[in-house]
Short mmCIF file of C-alpha atoms in Angstrom, two decimals:
data_model
loop_
_atom_site.label_atom_id
_atom_site.label_comp_id
_atom_site.label_asym_id
_atom_site.label_seq_id
_atom_site.Cartn_x
_atom_site.Cartn_y
_atom_site.Cartn_z
CA MET A 13 -62.76 49.84 -107.96
CA LEU A 14 -63.23 51.98 -105.00
CA GLY A 15 -60.40 53.22 -102.87
CA HIS A 16 -59.83 52.09 -99.36
CA GLY A 17 -60.90 55.34 -98.00
CA ARG A 18 -64.21 55.43 -100.09
CA TRP A 19 -65.08 51.84 -99.06
CA LEU A 20 -64.65 52.57 -95.34
CA THR A 21 -66.69 55.69 -95.71
CA CYS A 22 -69.50 53.75 -97.42
CA ALA A 23 -69.63 50.96 -95.36
CA THR A 24 -69.62 53.19 -92.24
CA ALA A 25 -72.49 55.24 -93.58
CA LEU A 26 -74.56 52.05 -94.40
CA ALA A 27 -73.92 50.73 -91.00
CA VAL A 28 -74.91 54.02 -89.36
CA THR A 29 -78.05 54.13 -91.41
CA LEU A 30 -79.02 50.57 -90.65
CA THR A 31 -78.25 51.01 -87.08
CA GLY A 32 -80.29 54.02 -86.78
CA SER A 33 -83.31 52.99 -88.81
CA SER A 34 -83.79 49.61 -86.76
CA GLY A 35 -82.38 49.99 -83.39
CA SER A 36 -80.91 46.89 -81.98
CA LEU A 37 -81.06 44.99 -85.41
CA ALA A 38 -80.54 41.56 -83.91
CA GLN A 39 -83.71 41.89 -81.91
CA GLU A 40 -86.13 43.29 -84.64
CA ALA A 41 -87.87 41.90 -87.48
CA PRO A 42 -85.41 40.68 -89.94
CA ARG A 43 -86.07 43.38 -92.73
CA HIS A 44 -82.40 44.50 -92.12
CA SER A 45 -79.34 42.85 -90.63
CA LEU A 46 -76.05 43.89 -89.47
CA GLN A 47 -73.38 41.46 -88.34
CA GLY A 48 -69.72 41.35 -88.42
CA PHE A 49 -66.33 39.48 -87.36
CA GLY A 50 -62.90 40.15 -87.00
CA GLY A 51 -59.75 39.10 -85.08
CA TRP A 52 -56.08 39.75 -84.25
CA ALA A 53 -53.33 37.67 -83.63
CA TYR A 54 -49.44 37.68 -82.96
CA GLY A 55 -47.81 35.22 -85.06
CA LYS A 56 -43.72 34.06 -84.96
CA THR A 57 -41.77 31.33 -86.49
CA ASP A 58 -38.64 29.67 -84.94
CA ASN A 59 -36.38 29.98 -87.84
CA ASP A 60 -36.14 32.17 -90.95
CA ASN A 61 -39.34 30.98 -92.63
CA PHE A 62 -42.45 32.74 -92.78
CA PHE A 63 -45.66 30.82 -92.72
CA GLY A 64 -48.96 31.94 -94.12
CA TYR A 65 -49.36 35.57 -93.96
CA GLY A 66 -49.36 36.27 -90.47
CA THR A 67 -46.16 34.86 -88.93
CA SER A 68 -42.57 35.57 -89.41
CA PRO A 69 -39.25 35.08 -87.73
CA GLU A 70 -39.50 38.47 -86.01
CA GLY A 71 -42.95 37.97 -85.10
CA VAL A 72 -45.85 39.82 -86.73
CA TRP A 73 -48.16 42.19 -84.69
CA ASP A 74 -49.77 43.66 -87.73
CA ASN A 75 -52.19 40.76 -88.35
CA TYR A 76 -55.87 41.88 -87.91
CA SER A 77 -59.01 41.81 -89.76
CA PHE A 78 -62.62 43.08 -89.68
CA ALA A 79 -65.85 42.70 -91.74
CA LEU A 80 -69.15 43.84 -91.85
CA ASN A 81 -72.13 41.65 -93.16
CA VAL A 82 -75.35 43.54 -94.10
CA GLY A 83 -78.62 42.15 -95.37
CA ALA A 84 -81.81 43.47 -96.49
CA ARG A 85 -85.12 41.88 -97.26
CA PRO A 86 -87.11 44.36 -99.38
CA MET A 87 -89.64 41.73 -100.36
CA GLU A 88 -90.74 38.28 -98.56
CA LYS A 89 -88.74 36.32 -100.98
CA LEU A 90 -85.98 38.80 -102.14
CA SER A 91 -82.89 39.25 -99.98
CA ILE A 92 -79.73 41.32 -100.52
CA ARG A 93 -76.56 40.42 -98.82
CA ALA A 94 -72.99 42.14 -98.95
CA GLN A 95 -69.66 41.85 -97.03
CA ALA A 96 -67.12 44.41 -96.79
CA PHE A 97 -63.64 43.34 -95.55
CA TRP A 98 -60.61 45.18 -94.24
CA GLY A 99 -57.43 43.38 -93.38
CA ASP A 100 -53.94 43.83 -92.62
CA ASP A 101 -50.99 41.32 -92.78
CA LEU A 102 -47.83 40.60 -94.38
CA ARG A 103 -49.69 41.43 -97.93
CA GLY A 104 -50.17 44.68 -96.51
CA GLN A 105 -53.57 46.57 -95.90
CA ARG A 106 -56.41 45.15 -98.00
CA THR A 107 -59.91 46.08 -98.34
CA ASN A 108 -62.33 44.04 -100.44
CA LEU A 109 -66.08 43.47 -101.29
CA ASP A 110 -66.13 39.94 -100.52
CA TYR A 111 -69.30 39.42 -101.87
CA VAL A 112 -72.77 41.18 -102.93
CA PHE A 113 -75.61 39.37 -104.30
CA ALA A 114 -79.29 39.23 -104.62
CA GLU A 115 -81.14 35.95 -103.90
CA TRP A 116 -84.75 35.03 -104.62
CA ALA A 117 -86.11 32.37 -102.32
CA GLN A 118 -88.73 30.59 -104.04
CA SER A 119 -88.87 27.91 -101.45
CA PRO A 120 -85.97 26.56 -98.97
CA SER A 121 -85.43 23.85 -101.69
CA LEU A 122 -84.96 26.60 -104.51
CA LYS A 123 -83.11 29.97 -104.28
CA LEU A 124 -81.55 31.87 -107.17
CA ARG A 125 -78.57 33.97 -106.61
CA VAL A 126 -77.07 36.51 -109.00
CA GLY A 127 -73.98 38.79 -108.33
CA LYS A 128 -70.68 38.37 -106.57
CA VAL A 129 -71.45 35.21 -104.64
CA LEU A 130 -69.67 33.23 -102.19
CA VAL A 131 -68.28 30.00 -103.67
CA PRO A 132 -70.02 26.73 -102.24
CA PHE A 133 -66.76 24.90 -102.45
CA GLY A 134 -65.30 23.11 -99.34
CA LEU A 135 -66.21 23.62 -95.45
CA TYR A 136 -64.80 27.09 -95.01
CA SER A 137 -65.19 28.79 -98.57
CA GLU A 138 -68.32 30.36 -97.33
CA THR A 139 -67.13 31.28 -93.87
CA TYR A 140 -63.71 32.27 -94.92
CA ASP A 141 -62.49 34.84 -92.23
CA VAL A 142 -65.04 33.92 -89.42
CA GLY A 143 -62.76 32.76 -86.88
CA THR A 144 -65.48 31.83 -84.40
CA LEU A 145 -66.53 29.05 -86.57
CA ARG A 146 -63.30 26.96 -86.28
CA PRO A 147 -60.90 25.82 -83.69
CA PHE A 148 -57.68 27.30 -85.18
CA TYR A 149 -56.90 31.01 -85.93
CA LEU A 150 -55.60 30.23 -89.35
CA LEU A 151 -57.59 28.53 -92.01
CA PRO A 152 -56.15 25.16 -93.37
CA GLN A 153 -53.34 26.56 -95.68
CA PHE A 154 -54.72 25.09 -99.06
CA TYR A 155 -57.52 27.89 -98.33
CA ALA A 156 -55.50 30.75 -97.45
CA GLY A 157 -51.74 30.09 -97.66
CA THR A 158 -49.20 31.59 -99.73
CA LEU A 159 -50.79 29.89 -102.66
CA GLY A 160 -54.14 31.48 -102.00
CA LEU A 161 -56.16 28.29 -103.86
CA VAL A 162 -59.60 28.46 -102.53
CA PRO A 163 -61.42 31.88 -103.91
CA LYS A 164 -64.10 33.55 -101.73
CA ALA A 165 -66.67 34.38 -104.42
CA TYR A 166 -67.54 33.89 -108.15
CA LEU A 167 -69.03 36.53 -110.51
CA GLY A 168 -72.24 35.00 -111.85
CA GLY A 169 -75.24 33.21 -110.96
CA GLY A 170 -76.38 30.17 -109.33
CA VAL A 171 -79.13 27.99 -107.73
CA THR A 172 -79.06 26.51 -104.29
CA GLY A 173 -81.50 24.64 -101.92
CA ALA A 174 -81.89 22.04 -99.16
CA PRO A 175 -84.85 19.93 -99.94
CA ARG A 176 -85.85 17.35 -97.15
CA LEU A 177 -85.11 13.62 -97.35
CA GLY A 178 -87.12 12.13 -94.70
CA GLU A 179 -87.55 13.23 -91.08
CA ASN A 180 -83.81 14.00 -90.35
CA TRP A 181 -81.83 14.45 -93.65
CA GLU A 182 -81.83 17.11 -96.20
CA LEU A 183 -79.79 17.20 -99.57
CA GLN A 184 -78.02 20.57 -99.88
CA TYR A 185 -77.19 21.50 -103.39
CA ASP A 186 -75.69 24.22 -105.32
CA ALA A 187 -75.09 24.80 -109.22
CA PHE A 188 -73.33 27.84 -110.35
CA GLY A 189 -71.33 29.54 -113.34
CA GLY A 190 -69.54 32.44 -114.15
CA GLN A 191 -66.07 33.60 -113.26
CA ILE A 192 -63.79 33.17 -110.50
CA GLU A 193 -60.95 35.35 -109.26
CA PHE A 194 -58.53 33.50 -106.93
CA GLU A 195 -57.00 35.09 -104.06
CA PRO A 196 -53.70 36.92 -104.85
CA PHE A 197 -50.53 35.18 -104.21
CA PHE A 198 -46.83 35.90 -104.54
CA VAL A 199 -44.55 34.41 -107.09
CA ASP A 200 -40.71 34.55 -107.17
CA ARG A 201 -39.24 34.61 -110.73
CA VAL A 202 -35.82 34.67 -111.99
CA THR A 203 -35.15 37.92 -113.57
CA GLY A 204 -31.56 37.73 -114.20
CA PHE A 205 -28.23 36.52 -112.79
CA ASP A 206 -25.95 38.02 -110.51
CA SER A 207 -22.58 38.88 -112.51
CA ALA A 208 -20.31 38.23 -109.57
CA THR A 209 -21.63 35.16 -108.09
CA GLY A 210 -23.66 33.70 -111.09
CA LEU A 211 -26.48 32.92 -108.99
CA PRO A 212 -30.28 33.57 -110.13
CA VAL A 213 -31.66 36.81 -109.07
CA PHE A 214 -35.39 36.55 -108.08
CA THR A 215 -38.13 39.01 -108.10
CA ARG A 216 -41.29 38.78 -106.28
CA THR A 217 -44.53 39.93 -107.66
CA GLN A 218 -48.09 39.57 -106.46
CA GLU A 219 -50.26 37.79 -109.02
CA GLN A 220 -53.86 36.74 -109.35
CA ILE A 221 -55.20 34.00 -111.41
CA VAL A 222 -58.56 34.31 -113.02
CA GLY A 223 -60.78 31.36 -114.06
CA ARG A 224 -63.22 31.97 -116.97
CA ASP A 225 -66.03 30.00 -118.17
CA MET A 226 -66.65 28.41 -114.95
CA ILE A 227 -69.30 26.01 -113.93
CA GLY A 228 -69.51 24.32 -110.60
CA GLY A 229 -71.58 22.33 -108.36
CA ARG A 230 -71.88 20.91 -104.77
CA LEU A 231 -73.89 18.21 -103.20
CA LEU A 232 -74.02 17.42 -99.63
CA LEU A 233 -76.09 15.03 -97.57
CA ALA A 234 -76.77 16.68 -93.93
CA SER A 235 -78.29 15.83 -90.96
CA PRO A 236 -78.59 18.75 -88.63
CA ALA A 237 -80.02 16.89 -86.11
CA ARG A 238 -77.52 14.21 -85.79
CA GLY A 239 -74.76 16.89 -86.54
CA VAL A 240 -73.35 15.30 -89.58
CA ASP A 241 -72.88 16.27 -93.29
CA PHE A 242 -70.68 14.94 -96.17
CA GLY A 243 -70.32 15.49 -99.77
CA GLY A 244 -68.26 17.12 -102.54
CA SER A 245 -68.01 19.90 -104.98
CA VAL A 246 -66.37 20.44 -108.35
CA ILE A 247 -65.40 23.70 -110.18
CA ARG A 248 -64.59 23.60 -113.97
CA LEU A 249 -62.57 26.36 -115.36
CA GLY A 250 -63.02 26.48 -119.22
CA SER A 251 -59.88 28.71 -119.22
CA VAL A 252 -57.22 30.24 -116.72
CA ASP A 253 -55.88 33.66 -117.23
CA VAL A 254 -52.33 33.63 -115.63
CA PRO A 255 -50.23 36.64 -115.04
CA GLU A 256 -47.99 38.01 -117.85
CA GLY A 257 -44.67 36.39 -117.73
CA SER A 258 -45.83 33.31 -115.58
CA PRO A 259 -44.18 29.98 -116.45
CA LEU A 260 -47.54 28.51 -115.52
CA GLU A 261 -49.54 26.99 -118.37
CA LEU A 262 -52.90 26.00 -117.10
CA GLY A 263 -55.31 25.86 -119.98
CA SER A 264 -58.35 24.64 -118.34
CA ALA A 265 -58.50 23.30 -114.90
CA THR A 266 -60.61 21.50 -112.47
CA LEU A 267 -60.91 21.64 -108.65
CA TYR A 268 -62.44 18.92 -106.70
CA ASN A 269 -63.35 18.81 -102.97
CA LEU A 270 -64.60 16.09 -100.64
CA ARG A 271 -65.57 16.83 -97.20
CA ALA A 272 -67.09 15.53 -94.05
CA GLN A 273 -67.85 16.84 -90.75
CA TYR A 274 -69.49 15.29 -87.57
CA GLN A 275 -70.42 17.29 -84.20
CA THR A 276 -71.89 15.87 -81.22
CA GLY A 277 -71.84 17.61 -77.73
CA PRO A 278 -68.46 18.88 -77.02
CA PHE A 279 -66.75 16.86 -79.85
CA ALA A 280 -66.21 17.96 -83.50
CA ALA A 281 -64.20 16.44 -86.23
CA ARG A 282 -63.93 17.34 -90.01
CA GLY A 283 -61.86 16.68 -92.95
CA GLU A 284 -61.50 17.71 -96.61
CA PHE A 285 -59.58 16.36 -99.50
CA PHE A 286 -58.71 18.83 -102.24
CA LYS A 287 -57.41 18.37 -105.90
CA GLY A 288 -56.64 20.67 -108.54
CA THR A 289 -55.68 19.66 -111.93
CA SER A 290 -55.13 21.32 -115.32
CA GLU A 291 -54.69 20.98 -118.98
CA GLY A 292 -50.94 22.04 -118.53
CA ASP A 293 -50.14 19.03 -116.17
CA VAL A 294 -49.74 21.39 -113.12
CA GLY A 295 -51.79 20.17 -110.18
CA ILE A 296 -52.11 20.26 -106.58
CA GLU A 297 -53.53 17.79 -103.73
CA SER A 298 -54.19 18.70 -100.32
CA LEU A 299 -56.03 17.07 -97.45
CA TYR A 300 -56.53 17.91 -93.74
CA ALA A 301 -58.37 16.39 -90.89
CA GLU A 302 -58.97 18.12 -87.40
CA ALA A 303 -60.61 17.23 -84.20
CA SER A 304 -61.72 19.58 -81.37
CA TYR A 305 -63.11 18.89 -77.97
CA ARG A 306 -64.76 21.36 -75.50
CA PHE A 307 -64.40 20.74 -71.76
CA LEU A 308 -65.11 22.72 -68.58
CA LYS A 309 -67.81 24.48 -70.78
CA LYS A 310 -65.40 27.29 -72.24
CA TRP A 311 -62.03 25.39 -72.91
CA GLN A 312 -61.42 23.66 -76.07
CA VAL A 313 -58.48 21.65 -77.39
CA ALA A 314 -57.91 20.63 -81.06
CA ALA A 315 -55.46 18.93 -83.29
CA GLN A 316 -54.90 19.06 -86.94
CA TYR A 317 -53.04 17.30 -89.77
CA GLU A 318 -52.28 18.82 -93.23
CA HIS A 319 -50.53 17.55 -96.13
CA SER A 320 -50.27 19.54 -99.47
CA GLU A 321 -48.24 18.63 -102.46
CA ILE A 322 -47.80 20.39 -105.95
CA LEU A 323 -47.73 18.08 -108.80
CA LEU A 324 -45.80 18.92 -111.87
CA ALA A 325 -45.28 17.30 -115.03
CA GLU A 326 -42.57 14.94 -115.41
CA GLY A 327 -39.25 16.87 -116.58
CA ASP A 328 -40.94 20.06 -115.33
CA SER A 329 -38.44 21.90 -113.01
CA SER A 330 -40.08 25.46 -113.15
CA ILE A 331 -40.68 25.11 -109.26
CA PRO A 332 -37.76 23.82 -107.02
CA GLU A 333 -38.70 20.42 -105.44
CA ALA A 334 -38.07 21.75 -102.03
CA LEU A 335 -40.98 24.03 -102.54
CA THR A 336 -43.52 21.47 -103.62
CA ARG A 337 -44.51 19.73 -100.42
CA HIS A 338 -46.10 20.77 -96.97
CA GLU A 339 -46.95 18.76 -94.11
CA SER A 340 -48.24 20.16 -90.63
CA PHE A 341 -49.37 19.20 -87.33
CA GLY A 342 -51.22 21.57 -85.23
CA LEU A 343 -52.40 21.94 -81.80
CA ALA A 344 -54.73 24.47 -80.19
CA LEU A 345 -55.88 25.33 -76.75
CA ASN A 346 -58.67 28.02 -76.94
CA PHE A 347 -60.86 29.76 -74.27
CA TRP A 348 -64.45 30.61 -75.49
CA VAL A 349 -65.58 33.62 -73.48
CA SER A 350 -68.67 33.23 -75.49
CA PRO A 351 -69.75 31.76 -78.81
CA GLU A 352 -68.85 35.22 -80.36
CA PHE A 353 -65.64 35.75 -78.72
CA VAL A 354 -62.67 33.24 -78.33
CA LEU A 355 -59.03 33.43 -77.44
CA LYS A 356 -56.75 31.03 -79.22
CA LEU A 357 -53.12 29.70 -78.53
CA ASN A 358 -52.09 27.71 -81.51
CA GLY A 359 -48.95 25.87 -82.40
CA TYR A 360 -47.74 24.15 -85.50
CA ALA A 361 -44.98 21.78 -86.46
CA VAL A 362 -44.42 22.23 -90.15
CA ASP A 363 -42.34 19.95 -92.41
CA GLY A 364 -41.68 21.27 -95.98
CA SER A 365 -41.04 24.52 -97.64
CA MET A 366 -44.14 24.62 -100.06
CA LEU A 367 -45.87 27.09 -97.37
CA ALA A 368 -43.36 27.80 -94.81
CA ARG A 369 -40.57 29.56 -96.77
CA PRO A 370 -37.86 32.42 -96.08
CA GLU A 371 -37.68 35.78 -97.61
CA ASN A 372 -36.30 34.53 -100.83
CA PRO A 373 -37.49 31.17 -101.41
CA GLY A 374 -36.35 30.74 -104.86
CA LEU A 375 -32.65 31.45 -104.16
CA ALA A 376 -32.77 29.37 -100.88
CA ALA A 377 -34.11 26.48 -102.73
CA VAL A 378 -31.30 26.72 -105.43
CA LEU A 379 -28.58 27.06 -102.76
CA GLY A 380 -30.17 24.23 -100.72
CA THR A 381 -30.47 26.43 -97.66
CA ILE A 382 -34.03 26.33 -96.94
CA GLU A 383 -35.02 25.03 -93.53
CA GLN A 384 -37.39 22.30 -93.92
CA LYS A 385 -38.90 22.08 -90.38
CA THR A 386 -40.47 25.03 -88.81
CA ARG A 387 -42.50 25.72 -85.77
CA VAL A 388 -45.00 28.31 -85.54
CA LEU A 389 -46.91 30.13 -82.79
CA VAL A 390 -50.06 32.03 -83.32
CA LEU A 391 -51.66 33.73 -80.11
CA GLY A 392 -54.86 35.85 -80.85
CA ALA A 393 -58.38 36.47 -80.51
CA GLN A 394 -61.49 36.26 -82.84
CA PHE A 395 -64.93 37.70 -82.60
CA SER A 396 -68.24 37.87 -84.20
CA PHE A 397 -71.63 39.71 -83.73
CA MET B 18 -123.12 6.63 -58.69
CA LYS B 19 -121.36 4.01 -60.76
CA THR B 20 -122.12 6.41 -63.77
CA PHE B 21 -120.75 9.30 -61.98
CA GLY B 22 -117.48 7.20 -60.95
CA ARG B 23 -116.90 6.17 -64.57
CA ALA B 24 -117.37 9.64 -65.76
CA PHE B 25 -115.14 11.09 -63.27
CA ALA B 26 -112.59 8.19 -64.04
CA SER B 27 -112.68 9.17 -67.71
CA ILE B 28 -112.23 12.88 -66.86
CA LEU B 29 -109.16 12.07 -64.81
CA LEU B 30 -107.74 9.86 -67.47
CA GLY B 31 -108.33 12.50 -70.24
CA ALA B 32 -106.57 15.11 -68.06
CA ALA B 33 -103.55 12.75 -67.39
CA ALA B 34 -103.29 12.00 -71.15
CA LEU B 35 -103.18 15.88 -71.72
CA VAL B 36 -100.76 16.30 -68.84
CA GLY B 37 -98.44 13.49 -70.37
CA ALA B 38 -98.43 15.20 -73.99
CA SER B 39 -97.04 18.26 -72.71
CA VAL B 40 -95.65 17.60 -69.26
CA HIS B 41 -91.87 17.94 -70.46
CA ALA B 42 -92.53 21.29 -72.15
CA GLN B 43 -94.24 22.71 -68.96
CA ASP B 44 -91.09 21.65 -66.73
CA GLY B 45 -89.07 24.53 -68.35
CA PHE B 46 -90.95 26.08 -71.23
CA ARG B 47 -94.17 26.37 -73.30
CA VAL B 48 -94.52 26.69 -76.98
CA ILE B 49 -97.02 29.51 -77.78
CA VAL B 50 -98.92 30.44 -81.12
CA SER B 51 -101.35 32.89 -82.24
CA PRO B 52 -104.90 31.93 -81.17
CA VAL B 53 -106.04 31.98 -84.73
CA ASN B 54 -103.26 29.39 -85.66
CA PRO B 55 -105.15 26.00 -86.02
CA VAL B 56 -102.01 23.87 -84.75
CA THR B 57 -102.52 22.24 -81.64
CA SER B 58 -99.43 20.09 -81.22
CA LEU B 59 -95.93 19.53 -82.91
CA ARG B 60 -93.37 16.95 -82.98
CA ALA B 61 -90.09 18.26 -81.71
CA THR B 62 -88.44 17.78 -85.02
CA GLU B 63 -91.03 19.86 -86.54
CA LEU B 64 -90.74 22.52 -83.99
CA SER B 65 -87.13 22.46 -84.43
CA ARG B 66 -87.35 23.05 -88.17
CA LEU B 67 -89.52 25.98 -87.65
CA PHE B 68 -87.11 27.81 -85.39
CA LEU B 69 -84.29 26.88 -87.69
CA LYS B 70 -86.23 28.42 -90.63
CA LYS B 71 -86.22 25.27 -92.65
CA THR B 72 -90.03 25.02 -92.62
CA VAL B 73 -91.03 28.62 -93.45
CA SER B 74 -94.73 28.35 -93.86
CA TRP B 75 -97.80 26.75 -91.88
CA PRO B 76 -100.07 24.12 -93.47
CA THR B 77 -102.39 26.94 -94.19
CA GLY B 78 -99.63 28.73 -96.31
CA ALA B 79 -99.25 31.48 -93.84
CA PRO B 80 -95.62 32.39 -93.32
CA VAL B 81 -93.99 31.35 -90.06
CA ALA B 82 -92.41 33.93 -87.75
CA ALA B 83 -90.37 32.20 -85.10
CA VAL B 84 -88.97 34.26 -82.24
CA ASP B 85 -86.31 33.29 -79.79
CA GLN B 86 -85.03 34.48 -76.29
CA GLU B 87 -81.63 35.42 -75.28
CA ARG B 88 -79.04 32.89 -75.52
CA THR B 89 -78.27 33.00 -72.04
CA SER B 90 -81.72 32.69 -70.49
CA SER B 91 -82.94 29.49 -68.84
CA VAL B 92 -86.01 29.16 -70.93
CA ARG B 93 -84.06 29.22 -74.14
CA ARG B 94 -81.57 26.69 -72.87
CA ALA B 95 -84.39 24.29 -71.82
CA PHE B 96 -86.22 24.74 -75.36
CA SER B 97 -82.85 24.22 -77.06
CA LEU B 98 -82.08 21.00 -75.34
CA GLU B 99 -85.37 19.61 -75.47
CA VAL B 100 -86.24 20.77 -79.13
CA HIS B 101 -82.92 21.05 -81.05
CA ALA B 102 -81.25 18.48 -78.85
CA LYS B 103 -78.43 21.11 -78.66
CA ASP B 104 -77.50 23.63 -76.24
CA PRO B 105 -77.88 27.35 -77.27
CA ASP B 106 -74.15 27.89 -78.21
CA ALA B 107 -74.39 25.24 -80.80
CA ILE B 108 -77.46 26.83 -82.28
CA VAL B 109 -75.67 30.28 -82.27
CA ALA B 110 -72.75 28.71 -84.06
CA HIS B 111 -75.26 27.31 -86.69
CA TRP B 112 -76.61 30.83 -87.38
CA GLN B 113 -73.23 32.25 -87.46
CA THR B 114 -72.55 29.98 -90.31
CA MET B 115 -76.04 30.56 -92.03
CA VAL B 116 -75.51 34.43 -91.69
CA PHE B 117 -71.83 34.69 -92.82
CA SER B 118 -72.43 32.22 -95.83
CA GLY B 119 -75.27 34.67 -96.78
CA ARG B 120 -77.85 31.90 -96.57
CA ASP B 121 -80.27 33.13 -93.79
CA THR B 122 -80.63 35.19 -90.73
CA PRO B 123 -81.87 33.92 -87.31
CA PRO B 124 -85.29 34.48 -85.79
CA PRO B 125 -85.45 38.00 -83.85
CA VAL B 126 -84.65 37.67 -80.27
CA ARG B 127 -86.80 39.05 -77.38
CA THR B 128 -85.47 39.66 -73.74
CA SER B 129 -88.34 38.60 -71.83
CA ASP B 130 -91.58 36.31 -71.94
CA ALA B 131 -93.64 39.39 -71.81
CA SER B 132 -92.06 40.71 -75.23
CA VAL B 133 -92.40 37.18 -76.54
CA LEU B 134 -96.10 37.07 -75.61
CA ASP B 135 -96.59 40.56 -77.24
CA PHE B 136 -95.07 39.22 -80.49
CA VAL B 137 -97.11 36.10 -80.62
CA ARG B 138 -100.30 37.90 -79.79
CA ALA B 139 -99.69 40.59 -82.66
CA ASN B 140 -98.53 38.18 -85.50
CA PRO B 141 -100.97 35.45 -86.73
CA GLY B 142 -98.03 33.31 -87.79
CA ALA B 143 -95.85 33.75 -84.92
CA ILE B 144 -94.46 31.01 -82.67
CA GLY B 145 -92.47 31.46 -79.64
CA TYR B 146 -91.61 29.95 -76.13
CA VAL B 147 -91.97 31.26 -72.61
CA SER B 148 -91.05 29.92 -69.22
CA GLY B 149 -93.65 27.48 -67.68
CA ALA B 150 -94.97 30.04 -65.30
CA ALA B 151 -95.80 32.78 -67.85
CA ASP B 152 -99.18 33.98 -68.16
CA THR B 153 -100.27 32.72 -71.51
CA ALA B 154 -103.63 34.68 -71.83
CA GLY B 155 -104.25 35.71 -75.21
CA VAL B 156 -102.08 32.92 -77.14
CA LYS B 157 -102.45 29.29 -77.51
CA VAL B 158 -100.10 26.87 -75.81
CA VAL B 159 -98.99 23.95 -78.35
CA ALA B 160 -98.13 20.43 -77.09
CA ILE B 161 -94.85 18.89 -78.15
CA ARG B 162 -95.46 15.29 -78.93
#
C-alpha cells in the first residue's frame, strides 16, 4: 500500500495532467472528468463523552476531509473511475483509495463493474463523504460512527443497471460479489487488572473486520420525475475475519437495508432500516428518519431521529449493556451558498453510550460512571465541485 | 374568393397549431438538434431522459450528445422547470450523486447560446437548448409536445 506522501503526489500529478490536457474539464466533452469534495467542522460535546470521530469534550478543530474523483472514458462504453480521500479527525490523518474500478456500459440497463467498487448498500454508502448531498454534516451513525458498520467499497465485480418501467419509473438493480473490508473501528479490551484497585485495565486498539465470500444485491424502484425511490439491499458474508484476540465470534453474517426517500420542491424526507445478523448471535439494528425543508431559497432546516442497538446472545456479557444502545435527535440549520457549498449548524441530543462514550468507555461502564445523555454541537462547511 | 378564403383560413389554422405545439418552448428557450437529425418533436419526459443521459441513443442508433448551459443562466432555469419539472439546483444535486457514486457524468456545459449552437452544428447527435431570441440558422428547432 502506498504511503500518504506517495498517494498525495500521485493524485496531484494526475489532477495536474487532466487539468492541463482538458482545460476546464466540466465544460469539455466528457472523455475525462475531475471532481472533488470536502469539508471542515468544529465539534463539541457538553460532557466527558466523544461522539463520532469529530466531536469531543474539549472541542475538535482537526476535523476535515478532501477527496478527488477522477474519471476517464477511453472508449464509448468503457469508463474508469477512481476516488482518493484524505481526512483528519480523532482517528488521526488518513488517506485512502476509496474506489477504483472499470465499467463496461453495454446499455443503461446493463453495466459491468470490476475493481474496488462502491458498495450499493443504503442511501449514503455510494456518496459516503459528500456533504453537499445531505442536510447533516455527519452521516447517520450506523454508517460512520464509532462502530463503522457500512463499508465504502468491495473488492470484486458486479452488474448494475436501471431498466425503464413505463413512462416515469425505473428499476435500479445491483448484483455483486467479492470481499469487503469494513471501516476501521476502536475496541476496548480488558488486558489485565489493577493490582491496587482490582479494577479491569482496558486497552484500546484499532481493528478492522473483513467479510469474505461476499455476495450482495440491491433493488430499487425509482421515479426521478416524482422524486421518489424505495427498495432494499442485502449483503451475505460467507465468513468474517475478526481481529486476533477479539471476543467476537461472527462466523457468517448478513446485512440488510431498507430505504425510502421522497423529494418534492423544497421538501425532502428519507429513512432507512439496517440490520446485521451473524452466525455467532451478535447482531445490530439501526434505523433513522430525517426530513428537511428549504426556505428563502438558500436556507434549510432539518430534523433527524436515529436509534441503534447491539443485540447479544442471551447470557453474553462481552459488551457492557450501557454500551449497546443509541438514540439521538438532531436539528440542522444550513445556509446553501450554492448547491456546491453549504454552511451547517447542527445539534444532537444523544441518549445512550453506544456511540457517545468517554475516553475509557469499558472502565466507565464497569464503574457505572458513563453519562447517558450527551448534547453535541457541529459547526462546519462542506463543498463539492 | 371563397376558395382563397378557405385556403387562407387553413393556413392560419395550421400556423396556429404549430405555434401551439411549441409556444411554451419559445417563451424561454428552444430545443435544437442537428439538421441531419430526423427528430422533429419530443415529449418533455423524453427530453428529460436525454439530458439526464437515461436515453443514450437516438432511434437511428446514433449516440446522443446533450449539452447544458450554466446553472445560473435564465435559459437553463426555464428549460429545467419546463422539462425536468425541477429547478437547476436539484438537477445539479442529481449529477453530484451520479458523479460521486461513479455512475455517470453530466453533459458538458456551454456558457452561451452561441457556443451551444456551435456544438450542435458540429455534432450530428447533439441536442441543446438556447434562448427564444437566439438565431437558430444551421440547426433544427424541435417542438415539445
